[in-house]
Every structure is written in structure tokens, then in C-alpha cells.
Tab-separated table of C-alpha atoms (C1' of nucleotides) in Angstrom:
chain	number	residue	atom	x	y	z
A	252	MET	CA	0.000	0.000	0.000
A	253	PRO	CA	0.957	3.594	-0.360
A	254	ASP	CA	3.275	5.728	1.623
A	255	ILE	CA	1.668	7.988	4.205
A	256	LYS	CA	1.942	11.733	4.724
A	257	HIS	CA	4.953	12.787	6.749
A	258	PHE	CA	3.169	15.767	8.272
A	259	ASP	CA	-0.135	16.779	9.787
A	260	PRO	CA	-2.254	18.762	7.312
A	261	ASP	CA	-4.191	20.521	10.064
A	262	THR	CA	-1.037	21.712	11.784
A	263	ALA	CA	0.310	22.958	8.478
A	264	LEU	CA	-2.987	24.679	7.746
A	265	ASP	CA	-2.821	26.487	11.075
A	266	THR	CA	0.526	27.892	10.053
A	267	VAL	CA	-0.892	28.976	6.721
A	268	VAL	CA	-3.807	30.630	8.493
A	269	ARG	CA	-1.403	32.776	10.458
A	270	LEU	CA	0.405	33.813	7.282
A	271	PHE	CA	-2.700	34.791	5.313
A	272	TRP	CA	-4.297	36.357	8.370
A	273	ARG	CA	-1.390	38.655	9.092
A	274	GLN	CA	-0.174	39.545	5.615
A	275	GLY	CA	-3.157	38.867	3.380
A	276	VAL	CA	-3.238	36.516	0.408
A	277	ALA	CA	-1.696	38.804	-2.150
A	278	ALA	CA	1.330	39.655	-0.023
A	279	THR	CA	1.997	36.010	0.833
A	280	GLY	CA	3.918	33.949	-1.710
A	281	ILE	CA	4.026	30.209	-2.016
A	282	GLN	CA	7.661	30.458	-0.990
A	283	ASP	CA	6.555	32.024	2.300
A	284	VAL	CA	4.205	29.117	2.858
A	285	VAL	CA	6.922	26.611	2.063
A	286	THR	CA	9.335	28.295	4.453
A	287	ALA	CA	6.840	28.699	7.272
A	288	THR	CA	5.381	25.206	7.125
A	289	GLY	CA	8.569	23.345	6.312
A	290	LEU	CA	6.731	21.418	3.627
A	291	ASN	CA	7.818	21.499	0.040
A	292	ARG	CA	5.809	22.508	-2.963
A	293	SER	CA	4.902	18.996	-4.012
A	294	SER	CA	3.289	18.125	-0.695
A	295	LEU	CA	1.525	21.472	-0.612
A	296	TYR	CA	-0.024	21.135	-4.031
A	297	ALA	CA	-0.858	17.447	-3.538
A	298	THR	CA	-2.627	18.154	-0.261
A	299	PHE	CA	-4.336	21.483	-0.745
A	300	GLY	CA	-4.306	22.233	-4.458
A	301	GLY	CA	-3.302	25.671	-5.721
A	302	LYS	CA	-2.975	28.930	-3.850
A	303	GLN	CA	-6.625	29.888	-4.058
A	304	ASP	CA	-7.720	26.522	-2.696
A	305	LEU	CA	-5.186	26.858	0.064
A	306	TYR	CA	-6.503	30.286	0.945
A	307	LEU	CA	-10.071	29.048	0.995
A	308	ALA	CA	-9.122	26.149	3.251
A	309	ALA	CA	-7.263	28.500	5.566
A	310	LEU	CA	-10.197	30.923	5.664
A	311	ARG	CA	-12.620	28.140	6.527
A	312	ARG	CA	-10.306	26.838	9.198
A	313	TYR	CA	-9.977	30.328	10.660
A	314	VAL	CA	-13.737	30.575	10.987
A	315	GLU	CA	-13.980	27.209	12.707
A	316	THR	CA	-11.057	27.622	15.069
A	317	HIS	CA	-11.250	31.318	15.876
A	318	SER	CA	-14.685	32.764	15.090
A	319	ALA	CA	-17.043	29.878	15.780
A	320	PRO	CA	-15.956	29.172	19.372
A	321	ALA	CA	-16.434	32.822	20.320
A	322	PHE	CA	-19.849	32.871	18.639
A	323	GLN	CA	-20.882	29.738	20.482
A	324	SER	CA	-19.807	31.118	23.851
A	325	LEU	CA	-21.810	34.235	23.139
A	326	ALA	CA	-24.914	32.335	22.094
A	327	GLU	CA	-24.795	29.953	25.028
A	328	ASP	CA	-23.953	32.551	27.654
A	329	GLY	CA	-27.154	33.100	29.577
A	330	ARG	CA	-26.462	36.545	30.958
A	331	GLY	CA	-27.882	38.701	28.196
A	332	LEU	CA	-26.244	42.090	27.720
A	333	PRO	CA	-23.246	41.204	29.927
A	334	ALA	CA	-22.571	38.344	27.547
A	335	VAL	CA	-22.449	40.763	24.655
A	336	ALA	CA	-20.167	43.040	26.634
A	337	ALA	CA	-17.878	40.116	27.420
A	338	PHE	CA	-17.816	39.122	23.764
A	339	PHE	CA	-16.628	42.551	22.717
A	340	ALA	CA	-14.187	42.798	25.601
A	341	GLY	CA	-12.576	39.545	24.545
A	342	LEU	CA	-12.573	40.636	20.930
A	343	ILE	CA	-10.762	43.883	21.681
A	344	GLU	CA	-8.279	42.103	23.893
A	345	VAL	CA	-7.353	39.591	21.209
A	346	ARG	CA	-7.156	42.259	18.527
A	347	CYS	CA	-4.943	44.670	20.436
A	348	SER	CA	-2.642	42.488	22.526
A	349	GLY	CA	-1.149	39.045	22.545
A	350	PRO	CA	0.251	37.058	19.622
A	351	TYR	CA	-2.404	38.229	17.153
A	352	ALA	CA	-2.299	41.905	18.066
A	353	ARG	CA	-3.000	44.218	15.124
A	354	TRP	CA	-3.840	41.334	12.802
A	355	GLY	CA	-7.516	42.193	12.700
A	356	CYS	CA	-10.001	39.472	11.797
A	357	MET	CA	-9.119	37.325	8.800
A	358	VAL	CA	-12.717	37.303	7.604
A	359	VAL	CA	-13.009	41.070	7.884
A	360	ASN	CA	-9.737	41.463	6.031
A	361	ALA	CA	-11.104	39.234	3.290
A	362	HIS	CA	-13.938	41.708	2.710
A	363	ALA	CA	-11.539	44.389	1.561
A	364	GLY	CA	-9.232	42.420	-0.708
A	365	ALA	CA	-9.653	41.295	-4.279
A	366	GLU	CA	-10.172	37.778	-2.952
A	367	ASN	CA	-13.806	38.586	-2.247
A	368	GLY	CA	-14.416	38.317	-5.982
A	369	ASP	CA	-14.276	34.533	-5.636
A	370	ALA	CA	-17.780	33.121	-5.201
A	371	GLU	CA	-16.707	30.547	-2.629
A	372	VAL	CA	-14.939	33.152	-0.544
A	373	ARG	CA	-18.056	35.275	-0.690
A	374	ARG	CA	-20.080	32.381	0.662
A	375	VAL	CA	-17.743	32.002	3.625
A	376	LEU	CA	-18.084	35.709	4.318
A	377	ASP	CA	-21.866	35.583	4.232
A	378	ALA	CA	-22.002	32.471	6.386
A	379	HIS	CA	-19.706	34.099	8.908
A	380	HIS	CA	-21.896	37.179	8.997
A	381	HIS	CA	-24.999	35.088	9.469
A	382	ARG	CA	-23.511	33.119	12.348
A	383	LEU	CA	-22.318	36.260	14.099
A	384	ARG	CA	-25.735	37.830	13.725
A	385	GLU	CA	-27.469	34.760	15.083
A	386	ALA	CA	-25.203	34.564	18.115
A	387	LEU	CA	-25.791	38.216	18.904
A	388	LEU	CA	-29.517	37.742	18.394
A	389	ALA	CA	-29.567	34.857	20.850
A	390	ALA	CA	-27.851	36.979	23.471
A	391	LEU	CA	-30.209	39.883	22.814
A	392	ARG	CA	-33.232	37.625	23.152
A	393	THR	CA	-31.968	36.553	26.545
A	394	ALA	CA	-31.428	40.201	27.423
A	395	ARG	CA	-35.002	40.984	26.483
A	396	THR	CA	-36.502	38.239	28.617
A	397	ARG	CA	-34.395	39.557	31.455
A	398	GLY	CA	-35.691	43.061	30.953
A	399	GLN	CA	-32.278	44.459	30.108
A	400	LEU	CA	-33.366	46.161	26.904
A	401	SER	CA	-35.316	49.271	26.145
A	402	PRO	CA	-38.775	48.089	25.066
A	403	LYS	CA	-38.507	49.880	21.745
A	404	THR	CA	-35.370	48.036	20.662
A	405	ASP	CA	-35.788	46.010	17.466
A	406	LEU	CA	-33.848	42.829	18.180
A	407	ASP	CA	-32.971	42.023	14.576
A	408	ALA	CA	-31.806	45.533	13.830
A	409	ALA	CA	-29.812	45.653	17.058
A	410	ALA	CA	-28.098	42.347	16.243
A	411	GLU	CA	-27.136	43.596	12.811
A	412	LEU	CA	-25.949	46.839	14.347
A	413	LEU	CA	-23.676	45.049	16.783
A	414	ALA	CA	-22.385	42.764	14.042
A	415	VAL	CA	-21.468	45.703	11.835
A	416	LEU	CA	-19.936	47.394	14.855
A	417	ALA	CA	-17.771	44.327	15.403
A	418	TYR	CA	-16.547	44.596	11.822
A	419	GLY	CA	-15.567	48.182	12.421
A	420	VAL	CA	-13.745	47.296	15.629
A	421	ASN	CA	-11.817	44.544	13.866
A	422	LEU	CA	-10.891	46.885	11.077
A	423	ARG	CA	-9.743	49.774	13.214
A	424	SER	CA	-7.765	47.494	15.476
A	425	ARG	CA	-5.629	46.515	12.518
A	426	ALA	CA	-4.662	50.130	11.987
A	427	GLY	CA	-3.535	50.455	15.574
A	428	ALA	CA	-6.631	51.895	17.217
A	429	ASP	CA	-6.431	52.547	20.955
A	430	PRO	CA	-8.143	49.662	22.780
A	431	ALA	CA	-9.493	52.102	25.361
A	432	ASP	CA	-11.243	54.027	22.591
A	433	LEU	CA	-12.714	50.830	21.227
A	434	ARG	CA	-13.978	49.793	24.645
A	435	ARG	CA	-15.563	53.178	25.139
A	436	THR	CA	-17.233	52.892	21.763
A	437	VAL	CA	-18.700	49.501	22.523
A	438	SER	CA	-19.870	50.697	25.919
A	439	ALA	CA	-21.700	53.554	24.280
A	440	ALA	CA	-23.436	51.174	21.893
A	441	LEU	CA	-24.517	48.799	24.629
A	442	ALA	CA	-25.617	51.635	26.869
A	443	SER	CA	-27.790	53.043	24.113
A	444	LEU	CA	-29.480	49.667	23.661
A	445	GLY	CA	-30.152	49.184	27.320
A	446	ALA	CA	-30.854	52.820	28.063
A	447	GLU	CA	-33.769	52.985	30.403
A	448	PRO	CA	-35.720	56.221	30.498
A	449	ALA	CA	-34.249	58.653	32.999
B	193	MET	CA	13.308	75.364	-22.567
B	194	PRO	CA	11.918	71.979	-21.769
B	195	ASP	CA	9.128	70.039	-23.259
B	196	ILE	CA	5.884	70.013	-21.328
B	197	LYS	CA	3.762	67.108	-20.101
B	198	HIS	CA	1.386	65.744	-22.709
B	199	PHE	CA	-1.206	64.747	-20.112
B	200	ASP	CA	-2.916	65.999	-16.981
B	201	PRO	CA	-1.488	64.353	-13.846
B	202	ASP	CA	-4.695	64.862	-11.861
B	203	THR	CA	-6.837	63.231	-14.506
B	204	ALA	CA	-4.450	60.316	-14.674
B	205	LEU	CA	-4.433	60.050	-10.884
B	206	ASP	CA	-8.216	59.871	-10.857
B	207	THR	CA	-8.010	56.874	-13.150
B	208	VAL	CA	-5.427	55.279	-10.883
B	209	VAL	CA	-7.673	55.912	-7.884
B	210	ARG	CA	-10.425	53.916	-9.535
B	211	LEU	CA	-8.071	51.019	-10.206
B	212	PHE	CA	-6.633	50.775	-6.700
B	213	TRP	CA	-10.029	51.433	-5.153
B	214	ARG	CA	-11.753	48.615	-6.981
B	215	GLN	CA	-9.042	45.970	-7.127
B	216	GLY	CA	-6.650	46.897	-4.349
B	217	VAL	CA	-2.957	47.649	-4.726
B	218	ALA	CA	-1.660	44.128	-4.798
B	219	ALA	CA	-4.039	42.977	-7.509
B	220	THR	CA	-3.242	45.958	-9.728
B	221	GLY	CA	-0.137	45.772	-11.872
B	222	ILE	CA	1.782	48.627	-13.391
B	223	GLN	CA	0.640	47.271	-16.725
B	224	ASP	CA	-2.969	47.806	-15.641
B	225	VAL	CA	-2.136	51.397	-14.777
B	226	VAL	CA	-0.414	51.918	-18.111
B	227	THR	CA	-3.372	50.476	-19.999
B	228	ALA	CA	-6.013	52.382	-18.036
B	229	THR	CA	-4.326	55.764	-18.108
B	230	GLY	CA	-2.890	55.547	-21.597
B	231	LEU	CA	0.433	56.820	-20.272
B	232	ASN	CA	3.595	54.852	-20.636
B	233	ARG	CA	5.948	53.694	-17.943
B	234	SER	CA	8.423	56.518	-18.369
B	235	SER	CA	5.860	59.237	-17.798
B	236	LEU	CA	4.380	57.346	-14.881
B	237	TYR	CA	7.643	56.927	-13.033
B	238	ALA	CA	8.824	60.446	-13.848
B	239	THR	CA	5.620	61.958	-12.509
B	240	PHE	CA	4.647	59.804	-9.555
B	241	GLY	CA	7.647	57.693	-8.663
B	242	GLY	CA	7.269	53.970	-7.968
B	243	LYS	CA	4.158	51.953	-7.278
B	244	GLN	CA	4.036	52.673	-3.560
B	245	ASP	CA	4.303	56.417	-4.145
B	246	LEU	CA	1.597	56.150	-6.750
B	247	TYR	CA	-0.658	54.309	-4.350
B	248	LEU	CA	-0.063	56.865	-1.644
B	249	ALA	CA	-0.855	59.709	-4.021
B	250	ALA	CA	-4.023	57.925	-5.134
B	251	LEU	CA	-5.081	57.283	-1.559
B	252	ARG	CA	-4.606	60.923	-0.634
B	253	ARG	CA	-6.510	62.037	-3.671
B	254	TYR	CA	-9.340	59.658	-2.822
B	255	VAL	CA	-9.651	61.230	0.612
B	256	GLU	CA	-9.730	64.745	-0.810
B	257	THR	CA	-12.109	64.098	-3.673
B	258	HIS	CA	-14.442	61.518	-2.163
B	259	SER	CA	-14.286	61.520	1.635
B	260	ALA	CA	-13.596	65.142	2.502
B	261	PRO	CA	-16.536	66.679	0.634
B	262	ALA	CA	-18.962	64.326	2.351
B	263	PHE	CA	-17.405	65.091	5.720
B	264	GLN	CA	-17.676	68.791	5.094
B	265	SER	CA	-21.335	68.582	4.104
B	266	LEU	CA	-22.003	66.658	7.275
B	267	ALA	CA	-20.162	69.117	9.488
B	268	GLU	CA	-21.775	72.152	7.921
B	269	ASP	CA	-25.285	70.759	7.766
B	270	GLY	CA	-27.183	72.485	10.538
B	271	ARG	CA	-29.937	69.952	11.047
B	272	GLY	CA	-28.350	67.719	13.672
B	273	LEU	CA	-29.457	64.081	13.619
B	274	PRO	CA	-31.120	64.385	10.196
B	275	ALA	CA	-27.748	65.450	8.856
B	276	VAL	CA	-26.185	62.271	10.196
B	277	ALA	CA	-29.022	60.252	8.722
B	278	ALA	CA	-28.502	61.930	5.363
B	279	PHE	CA	-24.771	61.232	5.523
B	280	PHE	CA	-25.353	57.528	6.012
B	281	ALA	CA	-28.117	57.434	3.416
B	282	GLY	CA	-25.778	58.931	0.847
B	283	LEU	CA	-23.016	56.582	1.892
B	284	ILE	CA	-25.157	53.491	1.439
B	285	GLU	CA	-26.410	54.737	-1.887
B	286	VAL	CA	-22.936	55.288	-3.277
B	287	ARG	CA	-21.684	51.966	-1.924
B	288	CYS	CA	-24.495	49.820	-3.268
B	289	SER	CA	-25.492	51.428	-6.575
B	290	GLY	CA	-24.054	53.580	-9.290
B	291	PRO	CA	-20.608	53.419	-10.861
B	292	TYR	CA	-18.817	52.620	-7.596
B	293	ALA	CA	-21.233	49.967	-6.358
B	294	ARG	CA	-19.564	47.221	-4.320
B	295	TRP	CA	-16.216	48.984	-4.324
B	296	GLY	CA	-16.402	49.856	-0.651
B	297	CYS	CA	-14.338	52.760	0.653
B	298	MET	CA	-10.740	52.923	-0.500
B	299	VAL	CA	-9.574	54.020	2.947
B	300	VAL	CA	-11.441	51.217	4.667
B	301	ASN	CA	-10.029	48.739	2.196
B	302	ALA	CA	-6.555	50.015	2.991
B	303	HIS	CA	-7.042	49.016	6.618
B	304	ALA	CA	-7.244	45.354	5.734
B	305	GLY	CA	-4.386	44.999	3.261
B	306	ALA	CA	-0.685	44.693	3.800
B	307	GLU	CA	-0.351	48.296	2.604
B	308	ASN	CA	-1.229	49.514	6.084
B	309	GLY	CA	2.245	48.459	7.155
B	310	ASP	CA	3.593	51.584	5.472
B	311	ALA	CA	3.907	54.418	7.982
B	312	GLU	CA	2.709	57.077	5.565
B	313	VAL	CA	-0.363	55.043	4.657
B	314	ARG	CA	-1.073	54.627	8.339
B	315	ARG	CA	-0.981	58.372	8.766
B	316	VAL	CA	-3.541	58.869	6.022
B	317	LEU	CA	-5.772	56.297	7.698
B	318	ASP	CA	-5.554	58.000	11.065
B	319	ALA	CA	-6.137	61.443	9.583
B	320	HIS	CA	-9.173	60.146	7.734
B	321	HIS	CA	-10.545	58.648	10.928
B	322	HIS	CA	-9.987	61.867	12.792
B	323	ARG	CA	-11.758	63.961	10.187
B	324	LEU	CA	-14.734	61.620	10.078
B	325	ARG	CA	-14.991	61.666	13.847
B	326	GLU	CA	-14.843	65.453	13.946
B	327	ALA	CA	-17.538	65.846	11.315
B	328	LEU	CA	-19.827	63.466	13.177
B	329	LEU	CA	-19.076	65.258	16.415
B	330	ALA	CA	-20.024	68.600	14.900
B	331	ALA	CA	-23.358	67.192	13.760
B	332	LEU	CA	-23.966	65.615	17.155
B	333	ARG	CA	-23.222	68.874	18.908
B	334	THR	CA	-25.841	70.545	16.775
B	335	ALA	CA	-28.227	67.731	17.613
B	336	ARG	CA	-27.637	68.262	21.286
B	337	THR	CA	-28.339	71.993	21.181
B	338	ARG	CA	-31.524	71.153	19.315
B	339	GLY	CA	-32.578	68.696	21.984
B	340	GLN	CA	-32.489	65.718	19.604
B	341	LEU	CA	-30.322	63.540	21.816
B	342	SER	CA	-30.944	61.584	24.939
B	343	PRO	CA	-29.376	63.594	27.785
B	344	LYS	CA	-27.181	60.704	28.821
B	345	THR	CA	-25.472	60.396	25.431
B	346	ASP	CA	-21.697	60.937	25.527
B	347	LEU	CA	-21.006	62.944	22.391
B	348	ASP	CA	-17.427	61.785	21.886
B	349	ALA	CA	-18.299	58.146	22.367
B	350	ALA	CA	-21.297	58.482	20.084
B	351	ALA	CA	-19.168	60.076	17.352
B	352	GLU	CA	-16.649	57.280	17.563
B	353	LEU	CA	-19.470	54.753	17.527
B	354	LEU	CA	-20.944	56.202	14.356
B	355	ALA	CA	-17.513	56.377	12.750
B	356	VAL	CA	-16.822	52.726	13.461
B	357	LEU	CA	-20.314	51.916	12.248
B	358	ALA	CA	-19.527	53.663	8.987
B	359	TYR	CA	-16.448	51.486	8.589
B	360	GLY	CA	-18.576	48.411	9.047
B	361	VAL	CA	-21.109	49.610	6.513
B	362	ASN	CA	-18.380	50.281	3.975
B	363	LEU	CA	-16.903	46.874	4.547
B	364	ARG	CA	-20.110	44.908	4.315
B	365	SER	CA	-21.196	46.803	1.232
B	366	ARG	CA	-18.152	45.462	-0.580
B	367	ALA	CA	-19.271	41.920	0.099
B	368	GLY	CA	-22.677	42.598	-1.404
B	369	ALA	CA	-24.705	43.455	1.676
B	370	ASP	CA	-28.361	44.339	1.118
B	371	PRO	CA	-28.711	48.152	1.215
B	372	ALA	CA	-32.065	47.799	2.970
B	373	ASP	CA	-30.361	45.881	5.771
B	374	LEU	CA	-27.713	48.552	6.059
B	375	ARG	CA	-30.305	51.312	6.192
B	376	ARG	CA	-32.197	49.471	8.904
B	377	THR	CA	-28.995	49.068	10.873
B	378	VAL	CA	-28.162	52.736	10.696
B	379	SER	CA	-31.718	53.649	11.655
B	380	ALA	CA	-31.429	51.478	14.737
B	381	ALA	CA	-28.209	53.197	15.739
B	382	LEU	CA	-29.623	56.675	15.295
B	383	ALA	CA	-32.833	55.749	17.057
B	384	SER	CA	-30.899	54.457	20.031
B	385	LEU	CA	-29.006	57.745	20.266
B	386	GLY	CA	-32.078	59.882	20.046
B	387	ALA	CA	-34.323	57.563	22.006
B	388	GLU	CA	-36.440	59.683	24.238
B	389	PRO	CA	-37.973	58.008	27.251
B	390	ALA	CA	-41.341	56.460	26.371
C	70	DA	C1'	11.669	-9.922	-0.399
C	71	DG	C1'	9.235	-7.965	-4.041
C	72	DC	C1'	6.104	-4.763	-5.705
C	73	DA	C1'	2.637	-1.354	-6.325
C	74	DT	C1'	1.521	2.968	-4.429
C	75	DC	C1'	2.059	7.177	-2.687
C	76	DC	C1'	4.985	10.881	-0.789
C	77	DT	C1'	9.080	13.829	-0.855
C	78	DG	C1'	12.767	16.793	-2.605
C	79	DA	C1'	14.616	19.884	-5.865
C	80	DA	C1'	14.996	21.692	-10.119
C	81	DA	C1'	12.762	23.890	-13.970
C	82	DC	C1'	9.059	26.227	-16.309
C	83	DG	C1'	6.659	30.145	-18.488
C	84	DA	C1'	4.477	34.298	-17.192
C	85	DG	C1'	4.265	38.538	-15.215
C	86	DG	C1'	5.962	41.585	-11.488
C	87	DG	C1'	8.181	46.462	-10.810
C	88	DT	C1'	11.801	49.169	-12.474
C	89	DT	C1'	15.438	51.222	-15.522
C	90	DC	C1'	17.517	52.764	-19.603
C	91	DC	C1'	18.183	55.140	-23.956
C	92	DA	C1'	17.197	56.808	-28.422
C	93	DA	C1'	13.747	59.668	-30.666
C	94	DG	C1'	10.374	63.419	-30.452
C	95	DA	C1'	8.585	67.769	-28.841
C	96	DT	C1'	9.058	72.215	-26.907
C	97	DA	C1'	10.630	77.196	-25.937
C	98	DC	C1'	14.233	80.131	-25.765
C	99	DG	C1'	18.630	82.731	-27.925
D	201	DC	C1'	17.235	77.994	-37.028
D	202	DG	C1'	19.835	75.815	-33.695
D	203	DT	C1'	20.164	74.121	-29.209
D	204	DA	C1'	19.304	72.865	-24.504
D	205	DT	C1'	15.827	70.627	-21.838
D	206	DC	C1'	12.347	67.758	-20.838
D	207	DT	C1'	8.966	64.141	-22.248
D	208	DT	C1'	7.833	60.083	-24.615
D	209	DG	C1'	7.858	55.356	-26.520
D	210	DG	C1'	9.368	50.811	-26.156
D	211	DA	C1'	12.496	47.475	-25.315
D	212	DA	C1'	15.134	45.272	-21.814
D	213	DC	C1'	16.337	44.260	-17.107
D	214	DC	C1'	16.257	41.049	-13.192
D	215	DC	C1'	13.454	38.972	-9.976
D	216	DT	C1'	9.672	36.560	-7.998
D	217	DC	C1'	5.327	34.527	-8.918
D	218	DG	C1'	2.416	30.134	-9.001
D	219	DT	C1'	2.707	25.766	-10.975
D	220	DT	C1'	4.524	21.410	-12.996
D	221	DT	C1'	7.558	17.696	-13.520
D	222	DC	C1'	10.161	13.710	-12.397
D	223	DA	C1'	13.532	10.838	-10.263
D	224	DG	C1'	14.266	8.827	-5.805
D	225	DG	C1'	12.695	7.376	-1.132
D	226	DA	C1'	9.408	5.465	2.028
D	227	DT	C1'	5.580	2.618	3.116
D	228	DG	C1'	2.426	-1.557	3.651
D	229	DC	C1'	0.687	-5.391	1.535
D	230	DT	C1'	1.345	-10.434	-0.659
DNA sequence: AGCATCCTGAAACGAGGGTTCCAAGATACG
DNA sequence: CGTATCTTGGAACCCTCGTTTCAGGATGCT
């Protein structure tokens, strides 16, 4: 029977994710991938296909390993508005400090590049947006049952608002925005949703 | 005395703006610029320098010809919240229909690419953010004096919130977001700022 | 052990990247 | 009209890009 792979594709893909996430697709050459992963071109192409396929695989893996867990925590957190606040607090922390500081969100970055012309990439973007919206909506529904929201708040519109706000936070963080500013911004948004009449 | 340029640098730069705006820097080759402008390489390099200089010049021109006028209208509009609403309405219109539909905002796009590593690009990004924030702040101040805002609203935080929201709108528009959704989102944000106690 | 099967390494490919160079053309002055 | 000065056209530069190819090595079955 055949020989077997001498490496772990998922581990290699994680390395590729970090490359594309930080530098973008266009600025990352196959040579960079080869150097970073330690694989050679043959194994790369045999396992993942060409560059575009590799990017798509990396983007999907990013969503599953980075976005999805945060969305799930948000949706399953039973606290309502505090859950949303915690979600954004964690987001800002990851974006502004630690190993991924100033990398932004790979999905958000994909919106701006030429890679969004690809139909499959576009689908990943839309799916990501939908999942984020749903997680926020779940938290807002909890908030409503707990009486944390102004009665006039439209839940769907508020969820979309917070989702779009998250995109903006991700984007600005990549340009070096002050995390304190971002926190203040999110606080203002949450306060306006929960604002009870004086 | 010398020969004189056989073309108008500003006109050419406008063409370059459209290229970089739509496709991004990385996906646009010098050959594309040559073809689109009708100039040849010699004139290009003699007038603008290399590709990075050209991109920087295009980015600055984008800010002056596309962003700044909108910011100024917003800041000088005396209506308060309706001025902010009109700003976002115009933004969504330009982003989702007409000749620039689905191009997003060139400055927002620059946040996500590798081009933001350049210090001069970063400065343009920060300046753009500052000007947007100031224009929104001016409109919000007017809104306050007109009694259109909830008394608890922090003007600075609200301006930053709306600025970040605008980034998100620009970003999502590039991925094909439904303009009706975007309008609803903006309405929710403005409503939450102006929400008077029931 | 032999063999079919797959994986690995490294070189090579053609295409296109950004940039430079120089001869030829166009201009405005003396 | 001649000349100095700049612009223009187009070819050429070298380098890196993504991709392919193929000989050699490793594996697991009979």
C-alpha cells in the first residue's frame, strides 16, 4: 500500500492561516508558505491544491477555530447584555494584545481584498456574517426576557448593528486603534441599547 | 526650454484611484495602470515615482475628492441628527449602486491589506478617521443643542461609535450586503441615540 | 523480499511583477 | 534655425510569482 503523509495537514494549515491572516493573500507567496510550514511545494499542491484553494481552506479553518468558538460562547452565555459586553471585551483584547495583536479578523480582512471576488470566498463571508448575527440575536433575546433592553429596541436591527460594529472594531484594530477608545465605543453602543428612560 | 507634459497628472491620478479602489494595490499591476491611463511607464515613473508612491498619491486624492466633501457637508449641515441620517443614506447609496457599487471605501479597504504596514499610509488612515470623527461630532453637537439627543449620550463616544459603524457599513457593502439591511442598521443606531424616554 | 503505491525533494518552467535605460520626439528660448 | 531641456515610446532588465515535472525514497501489503 501507499506511503503515508509525513506531516499533519491541520497543523500545516494552522501555520498557513497565520500567514494569510497577518499579511493577506496577495502579499503572501508560495515560498513564504513553504518556508513557514517546512513542507515542500509537491506536498503542498498534492494536499491542498493551488494557492486559491489553500486560501479558501485557511479561511474556513480560521472561521472554525477562531470565530465559531467565540460565537458559540456568546450564544450559550445566559447573561444577556453582559454576555455581549464580554464578547466585545474579549474581541478587543485579542485584537490589540497578545500574539495576534494588530492582525484584525481574517474574515473582515477578506472583505476588503480582491479575494472577495471569488464566489466561494463570498459564501464564507456571508455564512460568517450570518452566524455572528445569530449569536448576537440569541444573546439579545436573553437580554429581552431579562428586561435588560429598552422596550422599543428592534432585536434584529440591534443584532445587525452590533455585528457591523464588530466589523468596524476589527478593522480599526488593525490600523492600531487605541483599545481604550474601542472599549468606550462599545460601551456607548450597549448603553444606548439598554438605556432605560431617565 | 523643456518640453511640457502631454497629459494631466490629476486626470491620470483619478483613473489610478479607480483602479486601486476597486481591485486593491496588490491585484493591480503597473501594466494595468499603463493600460487604463494611456500613459507609458516613463511618464508614470517620472511623474509619480514607484508603485508605492503612486498608491499613496491615489489614496490621498481619494480622501480629498471623495471623503472630505462628504465630511464637510455633514459638518456644515445644521440639522443635527437628520444630517447624520442623510450622511449615512448617501453613503449606502454610493456603496451599493451607481458606478462605484460594491467597491467599498478605499480608505477602509486600505485598513485590511498589507499596505497599512507603510507608515505614511497609516498616517492617512488616522487622519481620515480623525476627520470623520470630527464631522460626526459637529453634527452631534448641533443635535444636542436642538434637543435631539438623549441627555445621557456621551457625544465623543457616540461620534466614535458612528464612525466605526460607517467602517462596518463600507466593509459589508463590498461583500454585497443588502442596502435595505444597512439602512435598517443605521436607523437602529440613530434611534438608540435619540431615544427619548417612552 | 518484491512490488505497487504514494509521498518527498529539488529543479525547472513560463508568465508577469516592478523598475530602468536610452534613443527619438517635442518644446521654448537665444 | 539651432540648441538645450524635458517628455515620450518601447524594449530590456532582473526577480519573484504560481505551478509542474520527475527521479528517488518510504511505506504496507502479498
